[in-house]
Coordinates of C-alpha atoms in Angstrom, one line a residue:
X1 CA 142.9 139.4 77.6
X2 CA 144.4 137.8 74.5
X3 CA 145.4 134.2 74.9
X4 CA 146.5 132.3 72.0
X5 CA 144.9 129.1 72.1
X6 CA 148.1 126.8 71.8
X7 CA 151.3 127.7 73.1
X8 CA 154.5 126.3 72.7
X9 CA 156.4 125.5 75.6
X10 CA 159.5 126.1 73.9
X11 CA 159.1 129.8 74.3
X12 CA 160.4 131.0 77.4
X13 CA 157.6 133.4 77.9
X14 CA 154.3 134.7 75.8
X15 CA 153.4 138.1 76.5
X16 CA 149.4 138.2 76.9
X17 CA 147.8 141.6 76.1
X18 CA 145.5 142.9 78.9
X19 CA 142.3 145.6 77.7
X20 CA 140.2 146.8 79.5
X21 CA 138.1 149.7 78.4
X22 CA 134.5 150.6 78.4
X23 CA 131.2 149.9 75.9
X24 CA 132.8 152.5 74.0
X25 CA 136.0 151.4 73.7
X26 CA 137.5 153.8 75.9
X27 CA 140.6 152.2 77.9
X28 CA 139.9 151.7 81.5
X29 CA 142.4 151.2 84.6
X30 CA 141.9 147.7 86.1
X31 CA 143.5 145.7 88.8
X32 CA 142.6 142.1 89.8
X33 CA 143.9 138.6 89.6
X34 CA 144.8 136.0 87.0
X35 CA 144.5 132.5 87.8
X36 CA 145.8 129.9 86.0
X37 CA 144.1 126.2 86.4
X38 CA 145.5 122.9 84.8
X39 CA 142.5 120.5 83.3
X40 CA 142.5 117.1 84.0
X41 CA 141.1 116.3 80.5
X42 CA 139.7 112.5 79.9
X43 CA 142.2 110.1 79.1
X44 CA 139.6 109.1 75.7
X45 CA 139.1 110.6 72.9
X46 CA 135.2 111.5 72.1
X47 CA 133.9 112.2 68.9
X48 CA 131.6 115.2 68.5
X49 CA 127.8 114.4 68.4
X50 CA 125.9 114.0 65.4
X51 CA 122.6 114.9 67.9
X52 CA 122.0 117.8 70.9
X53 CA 123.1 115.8 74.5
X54 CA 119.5 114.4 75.6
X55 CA 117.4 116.3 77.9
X56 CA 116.6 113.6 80.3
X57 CA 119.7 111.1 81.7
X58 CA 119.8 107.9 79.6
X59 CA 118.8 104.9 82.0
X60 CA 121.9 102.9 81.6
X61 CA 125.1 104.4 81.3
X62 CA 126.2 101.0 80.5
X63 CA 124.5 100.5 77.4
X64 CA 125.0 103.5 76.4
X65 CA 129.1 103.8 76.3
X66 CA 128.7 99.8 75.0
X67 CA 126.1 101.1 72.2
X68 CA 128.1 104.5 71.7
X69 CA 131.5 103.8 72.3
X70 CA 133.1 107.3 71.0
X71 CA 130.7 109.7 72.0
X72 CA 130.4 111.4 75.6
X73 CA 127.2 110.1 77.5
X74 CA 127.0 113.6 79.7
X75 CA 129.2 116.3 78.5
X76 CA 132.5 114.6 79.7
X77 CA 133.8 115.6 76.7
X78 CA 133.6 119.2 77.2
X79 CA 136.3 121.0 79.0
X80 CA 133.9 123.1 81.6
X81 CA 133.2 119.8 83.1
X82 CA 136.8 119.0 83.6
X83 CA 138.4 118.7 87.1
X84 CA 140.0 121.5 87.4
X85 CA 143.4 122.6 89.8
X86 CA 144.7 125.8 90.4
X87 CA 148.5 126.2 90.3
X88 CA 149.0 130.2 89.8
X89 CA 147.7 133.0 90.9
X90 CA 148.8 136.1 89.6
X91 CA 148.0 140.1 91.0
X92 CA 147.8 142.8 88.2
X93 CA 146.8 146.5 87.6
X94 CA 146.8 147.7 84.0
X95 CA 147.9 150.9 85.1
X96 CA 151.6 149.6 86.0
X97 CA 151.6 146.7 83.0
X98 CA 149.0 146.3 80.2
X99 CA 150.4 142.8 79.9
X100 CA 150.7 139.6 81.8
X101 CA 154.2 137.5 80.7
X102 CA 153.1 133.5 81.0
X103 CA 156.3 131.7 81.7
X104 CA 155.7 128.8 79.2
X105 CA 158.3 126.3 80.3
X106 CA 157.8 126.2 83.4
X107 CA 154.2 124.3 82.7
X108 CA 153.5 120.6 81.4
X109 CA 152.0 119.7 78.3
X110 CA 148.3 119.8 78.9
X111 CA 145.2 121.5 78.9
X112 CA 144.7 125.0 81.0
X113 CA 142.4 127.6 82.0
X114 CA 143.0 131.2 82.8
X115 CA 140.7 133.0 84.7
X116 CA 141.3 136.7 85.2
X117 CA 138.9 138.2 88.0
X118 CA 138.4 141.9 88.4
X119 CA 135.8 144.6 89.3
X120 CA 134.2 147.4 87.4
X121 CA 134.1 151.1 88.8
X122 CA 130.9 150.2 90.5
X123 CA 132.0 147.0 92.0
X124 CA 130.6 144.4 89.9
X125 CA 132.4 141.2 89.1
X126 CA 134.2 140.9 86.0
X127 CA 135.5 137.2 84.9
X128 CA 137.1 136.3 81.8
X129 CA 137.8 132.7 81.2
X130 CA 139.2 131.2 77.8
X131 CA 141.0 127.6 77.7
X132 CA 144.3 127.0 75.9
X133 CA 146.9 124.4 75.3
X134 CA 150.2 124.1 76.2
X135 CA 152.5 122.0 73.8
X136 CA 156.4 120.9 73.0
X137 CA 157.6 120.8 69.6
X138 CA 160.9 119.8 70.4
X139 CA 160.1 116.9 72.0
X140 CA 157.1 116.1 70.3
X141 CA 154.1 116.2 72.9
X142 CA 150.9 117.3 72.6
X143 CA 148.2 116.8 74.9
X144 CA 146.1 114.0 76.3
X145 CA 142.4 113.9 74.8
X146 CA 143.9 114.9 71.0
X147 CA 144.6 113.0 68.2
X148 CA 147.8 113.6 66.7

């Protein structure tokens, strides 16, 4: 699936491209869902890390957000930790429509996840997940957790 990674809620829809094909590249009829998830991203702004996140939990969380102030303690900076809520979910089969139309306005400014969910000939699970943004130029909004 092809999901640009900021959209502009001005547009009324984005067309997203659906593939599905094989290890050789050979186009492949697939039907599943799509869900769509809003994430409730940290009201703070983290800096990235100069240093890997530490392999055993620091003793006082305390110390370590008065020591640290601008960097994430344990991961809450990354978005696969975010609560997540799902407010769409979609059907589709690539044999009617090799696209997916994302009605852009009718979402807030914020962080997102889609999830599309299908199954390969033999029946094994097939997930694709990729985050994106949702924005409005012509009010001037972006996102919480960004620096503008």
């Amino acid at each position: 699936m092809e999901v640009p990674a900021e959209i502009d809620k001005s547009q009324d829809t984005v067309a997203w491209s659906i593939i599905t094909e094989n290890h050789d590249g050979n186009p492949l009829e697939a039907k599943g869902t799509i869900q769509i998830y809003r994430l409730d991203a940290p009201e703070k702004v983290y800096l990235e890390r100069y240093w890997d996140l530490p392999t055993e939990d620091y003793p006082d969380s305390t110390a370590f957000r008065q020591d640290f102030p601008h960097f994430a303690l344990r991961g809450e900076d990354q978005w696969q930790n975010w609560p997540k809520e799902r407010i769409g979910t979609y059907d589709f089969s690539t044999a009617e429509s090799k696209s997916f139309d994302f009605l852009a306005k009718a979402y807030d400014t914020g962080h997102y996840l889609v999830e599309l969910n299908s199954a390969d000939k033999v029946g094994n699970a097939v997930t694709f997940k990729q985050k994106f943004q949702i924005i409005d130029t012509q009010e001037q909004q972006i996102p919480k957790n960004l620096l503008s």
